[in-house]
PDB file of C-alpha atoms in Angstrom:
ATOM      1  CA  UNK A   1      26.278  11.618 -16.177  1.00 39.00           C
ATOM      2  CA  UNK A   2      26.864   8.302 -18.128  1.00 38.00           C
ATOM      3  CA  UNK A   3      24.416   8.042 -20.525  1.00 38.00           C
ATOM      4  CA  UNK A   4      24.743   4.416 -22.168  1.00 36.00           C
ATOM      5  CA  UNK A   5      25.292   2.509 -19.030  1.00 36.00           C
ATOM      6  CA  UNK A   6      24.884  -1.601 -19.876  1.00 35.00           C
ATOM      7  CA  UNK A   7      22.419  -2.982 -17.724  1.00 37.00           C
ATOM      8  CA  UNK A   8      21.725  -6.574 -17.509  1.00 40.00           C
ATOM      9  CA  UNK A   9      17.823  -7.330 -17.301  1.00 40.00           C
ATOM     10  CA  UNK A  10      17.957 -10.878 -17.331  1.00 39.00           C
ATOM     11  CA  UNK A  11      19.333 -10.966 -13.819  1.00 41.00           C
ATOM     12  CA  UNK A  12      16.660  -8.294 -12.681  1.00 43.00           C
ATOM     13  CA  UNK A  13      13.344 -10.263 -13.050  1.00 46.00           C
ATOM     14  CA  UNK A  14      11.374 -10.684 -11.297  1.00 63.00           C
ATOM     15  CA  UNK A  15      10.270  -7.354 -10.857  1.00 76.00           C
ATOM     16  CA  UNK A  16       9.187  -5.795  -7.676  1.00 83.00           C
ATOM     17  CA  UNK A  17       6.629  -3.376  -9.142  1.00 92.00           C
ATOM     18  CA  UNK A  18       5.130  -1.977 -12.140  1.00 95.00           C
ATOM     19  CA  UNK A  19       3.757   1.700 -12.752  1.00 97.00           C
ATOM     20  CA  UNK A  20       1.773   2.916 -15.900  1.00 98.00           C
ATOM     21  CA  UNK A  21       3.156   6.443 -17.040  1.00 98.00           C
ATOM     22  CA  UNK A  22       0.235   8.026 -19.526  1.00 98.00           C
ATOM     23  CA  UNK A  23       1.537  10.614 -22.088  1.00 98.00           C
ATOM     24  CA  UNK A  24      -0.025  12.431 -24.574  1.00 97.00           C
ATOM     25  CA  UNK A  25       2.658  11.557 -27.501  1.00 96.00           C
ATOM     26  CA  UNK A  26       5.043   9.147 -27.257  1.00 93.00           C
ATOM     27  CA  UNK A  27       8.600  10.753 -25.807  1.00 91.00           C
ATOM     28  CA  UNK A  28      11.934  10.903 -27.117  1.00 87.00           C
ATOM     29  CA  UNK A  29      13.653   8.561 -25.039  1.00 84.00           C
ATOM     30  CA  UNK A  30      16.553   8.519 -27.167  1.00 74.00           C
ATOM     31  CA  UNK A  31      19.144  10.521 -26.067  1.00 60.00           C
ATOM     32  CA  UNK A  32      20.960  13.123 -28.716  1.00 52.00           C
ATOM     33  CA  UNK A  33      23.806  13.798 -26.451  1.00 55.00           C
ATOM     34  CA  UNK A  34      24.912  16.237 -25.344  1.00 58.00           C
ATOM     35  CA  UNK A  35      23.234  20.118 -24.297  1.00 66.00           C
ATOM     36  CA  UNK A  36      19.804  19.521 -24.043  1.00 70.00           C
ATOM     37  CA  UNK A  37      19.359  15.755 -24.403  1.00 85.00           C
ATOM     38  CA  UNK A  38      16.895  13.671 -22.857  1.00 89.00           C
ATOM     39  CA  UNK A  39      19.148  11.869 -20.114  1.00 89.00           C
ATOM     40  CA  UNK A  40      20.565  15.545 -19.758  1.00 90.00           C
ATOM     41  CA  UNK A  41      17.101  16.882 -18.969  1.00 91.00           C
ATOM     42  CA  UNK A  42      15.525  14.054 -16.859  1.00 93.00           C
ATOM     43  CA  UNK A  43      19.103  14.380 -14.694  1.00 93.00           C
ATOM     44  CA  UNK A  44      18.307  18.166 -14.389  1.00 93.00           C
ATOM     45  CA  UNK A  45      14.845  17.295 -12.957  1.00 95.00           C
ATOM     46  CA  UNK A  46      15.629  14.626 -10.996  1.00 96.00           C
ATOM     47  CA  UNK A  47      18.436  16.632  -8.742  1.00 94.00           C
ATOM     48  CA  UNK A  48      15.628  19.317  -8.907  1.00 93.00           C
ATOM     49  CA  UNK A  49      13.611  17.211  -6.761  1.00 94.00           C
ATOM     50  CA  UNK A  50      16.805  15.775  -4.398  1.00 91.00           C
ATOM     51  CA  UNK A  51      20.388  15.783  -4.674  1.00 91.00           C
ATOM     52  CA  UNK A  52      21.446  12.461  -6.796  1.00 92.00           C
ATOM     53  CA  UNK A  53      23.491  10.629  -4.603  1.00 91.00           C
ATOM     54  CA  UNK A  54      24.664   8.584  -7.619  1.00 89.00           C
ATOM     55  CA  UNK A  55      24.855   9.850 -11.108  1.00 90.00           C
ATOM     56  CA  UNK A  56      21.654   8.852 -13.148  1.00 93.00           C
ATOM     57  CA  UNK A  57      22.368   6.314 -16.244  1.00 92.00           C
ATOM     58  CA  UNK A  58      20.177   5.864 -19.371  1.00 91.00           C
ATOM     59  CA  UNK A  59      20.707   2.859 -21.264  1.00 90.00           C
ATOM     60  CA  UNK A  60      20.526   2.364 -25.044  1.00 87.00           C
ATOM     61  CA  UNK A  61      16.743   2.734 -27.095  1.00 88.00           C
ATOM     62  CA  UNK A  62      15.980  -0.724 -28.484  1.00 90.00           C
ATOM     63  CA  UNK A  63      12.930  -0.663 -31.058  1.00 89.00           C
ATOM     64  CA  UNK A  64      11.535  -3.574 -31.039  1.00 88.00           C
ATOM     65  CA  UNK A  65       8.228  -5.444 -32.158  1.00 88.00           C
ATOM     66  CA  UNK A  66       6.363  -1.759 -31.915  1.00 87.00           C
ATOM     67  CA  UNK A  67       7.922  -1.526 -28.950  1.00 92.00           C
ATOM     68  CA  UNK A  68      10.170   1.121 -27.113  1.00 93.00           C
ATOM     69  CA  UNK A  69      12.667  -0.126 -24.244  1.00 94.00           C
ATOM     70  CA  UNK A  70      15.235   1.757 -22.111  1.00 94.00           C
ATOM     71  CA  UNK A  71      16.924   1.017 -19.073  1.00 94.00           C
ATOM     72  CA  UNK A  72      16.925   3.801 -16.672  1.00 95.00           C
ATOM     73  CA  UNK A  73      18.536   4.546 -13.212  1.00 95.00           C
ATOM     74  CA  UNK A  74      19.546   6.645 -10.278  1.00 95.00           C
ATOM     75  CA  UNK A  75      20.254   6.379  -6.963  1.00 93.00           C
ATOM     76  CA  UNK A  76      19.980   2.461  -6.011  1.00 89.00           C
ATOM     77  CA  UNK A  77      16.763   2.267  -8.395  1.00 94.00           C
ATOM     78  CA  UNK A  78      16.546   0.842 -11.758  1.00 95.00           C
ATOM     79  CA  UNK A  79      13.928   0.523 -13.897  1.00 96.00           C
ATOM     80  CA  UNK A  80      12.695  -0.738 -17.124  1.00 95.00           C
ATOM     81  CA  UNK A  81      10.554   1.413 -19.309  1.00 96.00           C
ATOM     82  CA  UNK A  82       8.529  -0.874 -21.943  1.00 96.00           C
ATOM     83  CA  UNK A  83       6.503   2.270 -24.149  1.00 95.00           C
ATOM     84  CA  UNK A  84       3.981   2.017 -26.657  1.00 96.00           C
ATOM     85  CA  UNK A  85       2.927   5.102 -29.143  1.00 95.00           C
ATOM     86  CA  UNK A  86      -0.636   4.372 -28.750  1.00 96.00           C
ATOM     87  CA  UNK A  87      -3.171   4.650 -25.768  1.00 96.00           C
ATOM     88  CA  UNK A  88      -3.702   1.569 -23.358  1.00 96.00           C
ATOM     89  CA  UNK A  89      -6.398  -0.652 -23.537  1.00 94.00           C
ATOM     90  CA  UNK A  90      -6.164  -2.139 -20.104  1.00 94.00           C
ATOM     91  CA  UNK A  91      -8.896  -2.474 -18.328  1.00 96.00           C
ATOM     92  CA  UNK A  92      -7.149  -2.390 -14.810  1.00 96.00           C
ATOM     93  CA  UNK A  93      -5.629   1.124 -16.089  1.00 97.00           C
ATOM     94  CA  UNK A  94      -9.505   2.648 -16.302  1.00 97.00           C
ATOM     95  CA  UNK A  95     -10.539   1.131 -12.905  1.00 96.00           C
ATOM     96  CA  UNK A  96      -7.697   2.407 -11.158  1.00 97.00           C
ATOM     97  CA  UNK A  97      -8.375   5.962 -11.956  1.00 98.00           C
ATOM     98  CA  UNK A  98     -12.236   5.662 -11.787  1.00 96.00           C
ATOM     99  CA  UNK A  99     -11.455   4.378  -7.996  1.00 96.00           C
ATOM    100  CA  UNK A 100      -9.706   6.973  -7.310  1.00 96.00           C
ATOM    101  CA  UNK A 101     -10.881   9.773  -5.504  1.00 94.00           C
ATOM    102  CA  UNK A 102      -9.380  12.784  -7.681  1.00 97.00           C
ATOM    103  CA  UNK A 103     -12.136  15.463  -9.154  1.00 96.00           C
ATOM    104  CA  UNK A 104     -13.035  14.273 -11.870  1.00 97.00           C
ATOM    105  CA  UNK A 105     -11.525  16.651 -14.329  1.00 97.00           C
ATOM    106  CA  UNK A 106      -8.270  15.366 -12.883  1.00 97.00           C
ATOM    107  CA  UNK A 107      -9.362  12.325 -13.901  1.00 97.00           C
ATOM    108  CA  UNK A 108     -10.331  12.474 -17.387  1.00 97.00           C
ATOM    109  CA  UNK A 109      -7.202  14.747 -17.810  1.00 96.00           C
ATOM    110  CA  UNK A 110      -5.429  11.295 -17.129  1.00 97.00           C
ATOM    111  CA  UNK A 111      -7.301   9.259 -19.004  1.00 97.00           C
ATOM    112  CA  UNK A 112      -6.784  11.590 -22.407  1.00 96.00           C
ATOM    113  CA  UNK A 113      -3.510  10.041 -23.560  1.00 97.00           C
ATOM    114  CA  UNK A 114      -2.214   9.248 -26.940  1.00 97.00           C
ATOM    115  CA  UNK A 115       0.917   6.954 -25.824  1.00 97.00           C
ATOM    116  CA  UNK A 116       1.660   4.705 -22.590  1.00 97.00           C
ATOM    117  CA  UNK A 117       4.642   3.583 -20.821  1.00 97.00           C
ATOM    118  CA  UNK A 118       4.696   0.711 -18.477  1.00 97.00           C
ATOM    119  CA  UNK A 119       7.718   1.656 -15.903  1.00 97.00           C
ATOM    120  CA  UNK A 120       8.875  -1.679 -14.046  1.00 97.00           C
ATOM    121  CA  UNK A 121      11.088  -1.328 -10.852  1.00 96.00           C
ATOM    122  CA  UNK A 122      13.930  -3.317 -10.497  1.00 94.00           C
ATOM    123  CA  UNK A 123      16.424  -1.644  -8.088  1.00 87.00           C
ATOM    124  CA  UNK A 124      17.883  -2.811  -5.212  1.00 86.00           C
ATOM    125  CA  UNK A 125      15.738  -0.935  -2.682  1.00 90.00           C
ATOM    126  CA  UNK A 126      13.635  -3.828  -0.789  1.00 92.00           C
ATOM    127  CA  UNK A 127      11.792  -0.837   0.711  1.00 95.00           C
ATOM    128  CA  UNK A 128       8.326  -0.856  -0.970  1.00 96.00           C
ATOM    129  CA  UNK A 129       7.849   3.149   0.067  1.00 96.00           C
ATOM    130  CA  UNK A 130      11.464   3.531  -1.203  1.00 96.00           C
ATOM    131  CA  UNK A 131      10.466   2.207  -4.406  1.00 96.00           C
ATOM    132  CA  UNK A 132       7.105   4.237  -4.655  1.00 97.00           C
ATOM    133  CA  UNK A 133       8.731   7.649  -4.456  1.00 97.00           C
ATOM    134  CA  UNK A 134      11.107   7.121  -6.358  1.00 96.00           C
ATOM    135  CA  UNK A 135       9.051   5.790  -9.107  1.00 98.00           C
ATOM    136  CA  UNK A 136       6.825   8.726  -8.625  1.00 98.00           C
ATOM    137  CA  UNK A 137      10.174  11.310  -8.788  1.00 97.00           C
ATOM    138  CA  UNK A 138      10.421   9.670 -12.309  1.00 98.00           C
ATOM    139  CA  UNK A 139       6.729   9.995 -13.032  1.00 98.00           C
ATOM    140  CA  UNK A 140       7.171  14.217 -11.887  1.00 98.00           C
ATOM    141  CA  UNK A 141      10.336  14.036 -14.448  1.00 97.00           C
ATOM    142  CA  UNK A 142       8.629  12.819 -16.849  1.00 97.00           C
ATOM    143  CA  UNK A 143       6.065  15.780 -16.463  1.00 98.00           C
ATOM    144  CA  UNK A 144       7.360  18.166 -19.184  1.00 96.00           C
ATOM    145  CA  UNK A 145       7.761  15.402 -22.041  1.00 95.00           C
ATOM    146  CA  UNK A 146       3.690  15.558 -21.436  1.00 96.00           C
ATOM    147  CA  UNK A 147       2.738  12.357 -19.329  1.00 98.00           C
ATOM    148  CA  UNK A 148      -0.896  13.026 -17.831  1.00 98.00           C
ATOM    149  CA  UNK A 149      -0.617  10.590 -14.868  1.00 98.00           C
ATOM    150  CA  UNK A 150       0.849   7.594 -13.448  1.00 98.00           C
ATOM    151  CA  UNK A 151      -1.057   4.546 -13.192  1.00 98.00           C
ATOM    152  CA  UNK A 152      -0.652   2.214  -9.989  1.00 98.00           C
ATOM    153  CA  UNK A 153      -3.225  -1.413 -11.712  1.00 97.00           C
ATOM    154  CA  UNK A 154      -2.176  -2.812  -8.639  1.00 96.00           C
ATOM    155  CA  UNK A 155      -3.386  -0.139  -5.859  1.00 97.00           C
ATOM    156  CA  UNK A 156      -6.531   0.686  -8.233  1.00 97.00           C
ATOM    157  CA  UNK A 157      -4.914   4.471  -7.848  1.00 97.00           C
ATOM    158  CA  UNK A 158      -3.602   6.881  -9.761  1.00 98.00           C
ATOM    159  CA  UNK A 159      -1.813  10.392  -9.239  1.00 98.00           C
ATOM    160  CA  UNK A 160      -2.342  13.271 -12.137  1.00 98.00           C
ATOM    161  CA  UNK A 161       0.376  15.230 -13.202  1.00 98.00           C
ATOM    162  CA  UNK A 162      -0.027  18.084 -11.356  1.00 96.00           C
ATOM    163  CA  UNK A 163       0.268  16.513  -7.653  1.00 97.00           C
ATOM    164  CA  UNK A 164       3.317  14.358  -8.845  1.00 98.00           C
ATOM    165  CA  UNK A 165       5.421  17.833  -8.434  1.00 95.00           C
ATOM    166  CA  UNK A 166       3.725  18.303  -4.966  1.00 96.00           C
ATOM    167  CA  UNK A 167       4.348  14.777  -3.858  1.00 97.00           C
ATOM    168  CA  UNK A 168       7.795  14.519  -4.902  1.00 97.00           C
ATOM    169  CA  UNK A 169       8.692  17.603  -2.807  1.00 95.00           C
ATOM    170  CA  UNK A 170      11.380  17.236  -0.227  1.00 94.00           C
ATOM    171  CA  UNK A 171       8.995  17.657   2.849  1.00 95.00           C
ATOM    172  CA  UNK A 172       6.291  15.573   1.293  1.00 96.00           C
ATOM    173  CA  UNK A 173       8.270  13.178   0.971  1.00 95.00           C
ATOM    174  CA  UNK A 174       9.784  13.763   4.457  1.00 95.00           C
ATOM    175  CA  UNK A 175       6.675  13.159   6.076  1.00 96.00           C
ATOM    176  CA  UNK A 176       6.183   9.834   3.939  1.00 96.00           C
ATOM    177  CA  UNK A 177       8.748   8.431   5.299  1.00 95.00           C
ATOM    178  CA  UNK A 178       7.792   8.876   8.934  1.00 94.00           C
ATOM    179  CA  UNK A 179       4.390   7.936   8.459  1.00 93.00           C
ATOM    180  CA  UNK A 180       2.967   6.116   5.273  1.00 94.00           C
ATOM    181  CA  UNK A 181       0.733   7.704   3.401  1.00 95.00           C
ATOM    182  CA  UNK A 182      -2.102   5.112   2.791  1.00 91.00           C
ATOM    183  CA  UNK A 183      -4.476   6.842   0.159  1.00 92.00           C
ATOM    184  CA  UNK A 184      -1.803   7.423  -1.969  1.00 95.00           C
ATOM    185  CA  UNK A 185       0.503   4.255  -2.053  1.00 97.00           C
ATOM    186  CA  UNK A 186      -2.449   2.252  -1.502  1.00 96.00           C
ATOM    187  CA  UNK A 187      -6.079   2.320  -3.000  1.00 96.00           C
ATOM    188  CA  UNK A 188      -9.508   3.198  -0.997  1.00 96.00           C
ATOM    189  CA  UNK A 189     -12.323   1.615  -3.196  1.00 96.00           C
ATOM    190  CA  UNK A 190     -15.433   1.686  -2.603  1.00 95.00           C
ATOM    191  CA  UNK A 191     -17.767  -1.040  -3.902  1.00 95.00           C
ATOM    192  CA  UNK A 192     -21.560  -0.019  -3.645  1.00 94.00           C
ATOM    193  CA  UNK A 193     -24.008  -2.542  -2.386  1.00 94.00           C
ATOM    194  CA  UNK A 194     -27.054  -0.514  -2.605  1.00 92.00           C
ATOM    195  CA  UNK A 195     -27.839   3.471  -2.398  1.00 90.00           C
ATOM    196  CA  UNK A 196     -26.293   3.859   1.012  1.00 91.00           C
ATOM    197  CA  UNK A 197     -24.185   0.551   1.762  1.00 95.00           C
ATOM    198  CA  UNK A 198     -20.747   0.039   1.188  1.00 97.00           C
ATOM    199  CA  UNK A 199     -18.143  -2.380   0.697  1.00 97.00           C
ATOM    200  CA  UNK A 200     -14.790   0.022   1.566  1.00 97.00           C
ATOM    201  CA  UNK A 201     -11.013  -1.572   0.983  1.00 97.00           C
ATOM    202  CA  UNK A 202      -7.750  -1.025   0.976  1.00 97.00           C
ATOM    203  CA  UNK A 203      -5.479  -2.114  -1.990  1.00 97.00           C
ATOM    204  CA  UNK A 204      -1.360  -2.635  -2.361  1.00 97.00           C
ATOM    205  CA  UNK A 205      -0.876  -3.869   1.246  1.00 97.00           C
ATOM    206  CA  UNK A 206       0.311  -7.360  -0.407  1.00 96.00           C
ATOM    207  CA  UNK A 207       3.645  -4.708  -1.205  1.00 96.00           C
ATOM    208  CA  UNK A 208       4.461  -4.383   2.592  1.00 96.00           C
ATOM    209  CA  UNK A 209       3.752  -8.772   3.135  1.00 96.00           C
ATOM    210  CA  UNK A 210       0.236  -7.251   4.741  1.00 97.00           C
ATOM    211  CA  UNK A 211      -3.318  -8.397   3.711  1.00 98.00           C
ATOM    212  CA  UNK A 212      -5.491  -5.865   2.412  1.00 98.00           C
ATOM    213  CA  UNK A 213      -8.942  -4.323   5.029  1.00 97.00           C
ATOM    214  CA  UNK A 214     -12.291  -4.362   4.096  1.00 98.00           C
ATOM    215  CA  UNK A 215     -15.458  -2.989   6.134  1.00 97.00           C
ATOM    216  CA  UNK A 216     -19.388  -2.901   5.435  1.00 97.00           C
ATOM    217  CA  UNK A 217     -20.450   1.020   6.448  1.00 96.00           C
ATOM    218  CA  UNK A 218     -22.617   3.293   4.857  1.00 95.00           C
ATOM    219  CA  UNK A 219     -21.654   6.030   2.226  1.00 93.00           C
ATOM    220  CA  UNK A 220     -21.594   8.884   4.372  1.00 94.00           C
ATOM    221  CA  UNK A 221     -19.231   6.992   6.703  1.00 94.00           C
ATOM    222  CA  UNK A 222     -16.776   7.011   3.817  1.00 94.00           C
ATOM    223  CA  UNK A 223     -14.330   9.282   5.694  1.00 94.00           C
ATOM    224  CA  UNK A 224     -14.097   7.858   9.028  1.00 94.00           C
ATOM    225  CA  UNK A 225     -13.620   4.550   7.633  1.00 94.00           C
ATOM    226  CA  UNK A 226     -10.739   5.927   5.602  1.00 94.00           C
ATOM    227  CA  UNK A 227      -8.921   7.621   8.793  1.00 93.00           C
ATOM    228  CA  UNK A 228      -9.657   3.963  10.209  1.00 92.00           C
ATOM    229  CA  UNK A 229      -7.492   1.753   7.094  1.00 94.00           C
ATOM    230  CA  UNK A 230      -4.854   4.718   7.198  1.00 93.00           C
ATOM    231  CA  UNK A 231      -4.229   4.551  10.734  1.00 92.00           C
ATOM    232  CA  UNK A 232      -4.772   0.471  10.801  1.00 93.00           C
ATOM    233  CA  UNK A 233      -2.525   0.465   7.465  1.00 95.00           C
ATOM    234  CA  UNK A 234       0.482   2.100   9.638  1.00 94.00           C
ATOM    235  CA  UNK A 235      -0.263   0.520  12.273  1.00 92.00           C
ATOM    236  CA  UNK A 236      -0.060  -3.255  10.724  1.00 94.00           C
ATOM    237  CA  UNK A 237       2.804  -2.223   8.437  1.00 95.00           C
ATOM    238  CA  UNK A 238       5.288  -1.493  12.054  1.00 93.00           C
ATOM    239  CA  UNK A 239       3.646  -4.813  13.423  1.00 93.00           C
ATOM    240  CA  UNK A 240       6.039  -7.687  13.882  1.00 94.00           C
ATOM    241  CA  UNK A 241       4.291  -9.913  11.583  1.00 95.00           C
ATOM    242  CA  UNK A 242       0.775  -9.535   9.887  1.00 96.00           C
ATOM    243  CA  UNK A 243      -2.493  -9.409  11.570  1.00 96.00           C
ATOM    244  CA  UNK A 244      -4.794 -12.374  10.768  1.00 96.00           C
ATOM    245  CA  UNK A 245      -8.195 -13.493  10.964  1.00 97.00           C
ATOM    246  CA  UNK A 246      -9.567 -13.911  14.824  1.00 97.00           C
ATOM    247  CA  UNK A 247      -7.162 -11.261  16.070  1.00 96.00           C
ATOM    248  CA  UNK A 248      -8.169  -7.751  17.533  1.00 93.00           C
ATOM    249  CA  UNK A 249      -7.059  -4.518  16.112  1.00 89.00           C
ATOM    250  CA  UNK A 250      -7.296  -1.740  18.874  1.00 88.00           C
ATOM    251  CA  UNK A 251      -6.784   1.395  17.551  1.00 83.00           C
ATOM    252  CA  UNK A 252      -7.707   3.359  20.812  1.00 80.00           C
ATOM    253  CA  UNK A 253     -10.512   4.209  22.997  1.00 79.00           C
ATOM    254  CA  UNK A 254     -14.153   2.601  21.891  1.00 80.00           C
ATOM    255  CA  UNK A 255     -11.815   1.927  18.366  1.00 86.00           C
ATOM    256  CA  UNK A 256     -11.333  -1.926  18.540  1.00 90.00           C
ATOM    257  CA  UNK A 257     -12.108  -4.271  15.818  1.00 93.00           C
ATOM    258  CA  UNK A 258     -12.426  -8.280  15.502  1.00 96.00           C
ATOM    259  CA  UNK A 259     -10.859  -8.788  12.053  1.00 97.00           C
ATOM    260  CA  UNK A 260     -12.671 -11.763  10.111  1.00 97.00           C
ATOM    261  CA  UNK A 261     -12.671 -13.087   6.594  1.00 97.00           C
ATOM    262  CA  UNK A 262     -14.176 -12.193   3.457  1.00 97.00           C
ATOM    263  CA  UNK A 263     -17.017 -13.844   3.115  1.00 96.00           C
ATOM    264  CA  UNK A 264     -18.962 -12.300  -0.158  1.00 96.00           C
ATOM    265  CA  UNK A 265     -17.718 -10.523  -3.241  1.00 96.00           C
ATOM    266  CA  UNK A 266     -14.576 -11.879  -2.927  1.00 96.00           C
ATOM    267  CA  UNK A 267     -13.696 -11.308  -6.251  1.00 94.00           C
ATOM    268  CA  UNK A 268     -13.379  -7.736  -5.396  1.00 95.00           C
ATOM    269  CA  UNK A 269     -12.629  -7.341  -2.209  1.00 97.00           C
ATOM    270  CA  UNK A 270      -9.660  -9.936  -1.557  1.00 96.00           C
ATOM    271  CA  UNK A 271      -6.562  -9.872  -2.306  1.00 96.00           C
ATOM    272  CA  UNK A 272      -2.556 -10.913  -2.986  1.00 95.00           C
ATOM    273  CA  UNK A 273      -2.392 -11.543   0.713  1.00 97.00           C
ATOM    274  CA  UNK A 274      -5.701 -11.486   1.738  1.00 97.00           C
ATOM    275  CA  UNK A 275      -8.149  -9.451   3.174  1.00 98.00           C
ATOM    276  CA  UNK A 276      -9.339  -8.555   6.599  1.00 98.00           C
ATOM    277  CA  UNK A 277     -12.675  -7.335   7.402  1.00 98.00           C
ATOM    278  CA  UNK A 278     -12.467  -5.052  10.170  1.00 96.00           C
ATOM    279  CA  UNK A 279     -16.227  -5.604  12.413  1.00 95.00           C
ATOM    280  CA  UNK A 280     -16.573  -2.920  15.722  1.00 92.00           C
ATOM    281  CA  UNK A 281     -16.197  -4.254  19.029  1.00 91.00           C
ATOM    282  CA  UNK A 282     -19.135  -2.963  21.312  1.00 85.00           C
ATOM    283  CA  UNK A 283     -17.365  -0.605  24.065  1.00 81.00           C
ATOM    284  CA  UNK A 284     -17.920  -2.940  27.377  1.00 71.00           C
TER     285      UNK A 284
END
């Protein structure tokens, strides 16, 4: 295990992805070498999850400006860890987990945090699921120095401590691979219109080059429209090339869709790539 590694940052921006870890205190990053160290552990708990199939490296703490930084990698994934001894005040962190759809004592269990870490990606994976589990096996690593959650601003989602073990599993991850798991690498929001309409989107499509899905239903269609973006979201992510506005989505019998543009609360609803809003087709 190689410990002090130099990595080169400069030539790693700009970076592919960024995670918020939440902790409850700040962790040792530094490592005290040897038995029982903090690269020593995080190694342990990584080849817990999977067998490294290259040795992890941690590079050297820099303090800087209130500021902790440490280069950290395994596998063909690097990433930069930027931490702060003090909770976040970013607002995107709050609205991610409040759009989420843990219980809510899940929730506030993330939210009570005492120190943050933003974790940026920079490894040489171009695969954007590749780069989401393995930034959650850090995040389930990361576990036992007391992080609460992992923050994803840009998916408005979140995942609390205790699913990042499940996740991070061998055959969870297994079945990730074969089919995406939209829900949990990308957001389902809901923006309410009135006591029973709905606004419902997707969020983190832009990831996979794909615009984002948006449809007007009514609350207690919540869960059919969700089965609708996760089978749409695998669907447009083995396309050839994205879906755009005018085209039809079929997504099997009586289950085709004329995909349009945003047109109102666009503020919300679109996004790095756009949106599409997904309106039924009438069965002939």
């Amino acid at each position: 295990m190689n410990t002090s590694a130099p990595v080169d940052e400069t030539d790693k921006a700009p970076y592919s992805m960024a995670h918020v870890f939440l902790f409850k205190q700040m962790p040792a990053l530094d490592d005290a070498g040897g038995e029982g160290g903090f690269a020593q552990r995080l190694a342990g708990r990584l080849a817990a999850q999977a067998p490294l199939v290259s040795p992890l490296t941690v590079g050297a703490l820099v303090e800087q400006d209130g500021q902790t930084h440490v280069l950290i990698g395994f596998d063909r994934h690097q990433f930069r860890l930027i931490g702060f001894a003090e909770p976040t005040d970013d607002d995107s962190v709050d609205r991610a987990i409040q759009c989420s759809h843990w219980p809510a004592e899940q929730k506030q269990a993330i939210r009570d945090h005492g120190a943050h870490l933003v974790c940026f990606y920079l490894g040489e994976h171009e695969d954007p699921g590749e780069q989401i589990i393995a930034t959650h096996r850090l995040a389930a690593a990361l576990v036992p120095e007391s992080l609460t959650g992992s923050v994803d601003t840009e998916a408005w989602n979140c995942v609390p401590a205790p699913a990042l073990g499940e996740i991070t599993q061998p055959a969870s991850i297994g079945t990730f691979r074969e089919s995406m798991p939209a829900g949990l690498w990308t957001g389902f929001v809901k923006l309410l219109i009135s006591e029973t309409e709905v606004w419902f989107c997707t969020k983190g499509m832009h990831r996979w080059n794909r615009p984002d899905l948006a449809m007007f239903g009514r609350n207690e269609e919540s869960q059919q429209i969700a089965d609708r973006f996760f089978a749409f979201c695998n669907y447009a992510i083995a396309a050839p090339k994205p879906f755009a506005v005018g085209e039809v989505a079929d997504l099997g019998p009586d289950e085709r869709f004329m995909l349009g543009p945003v047109t109102e609360y666009a503020e919300y609803l679109d996004s790095p790539c756009g949106t599409l809003v997904m309106q039924p087709i009438a069965p002939d």
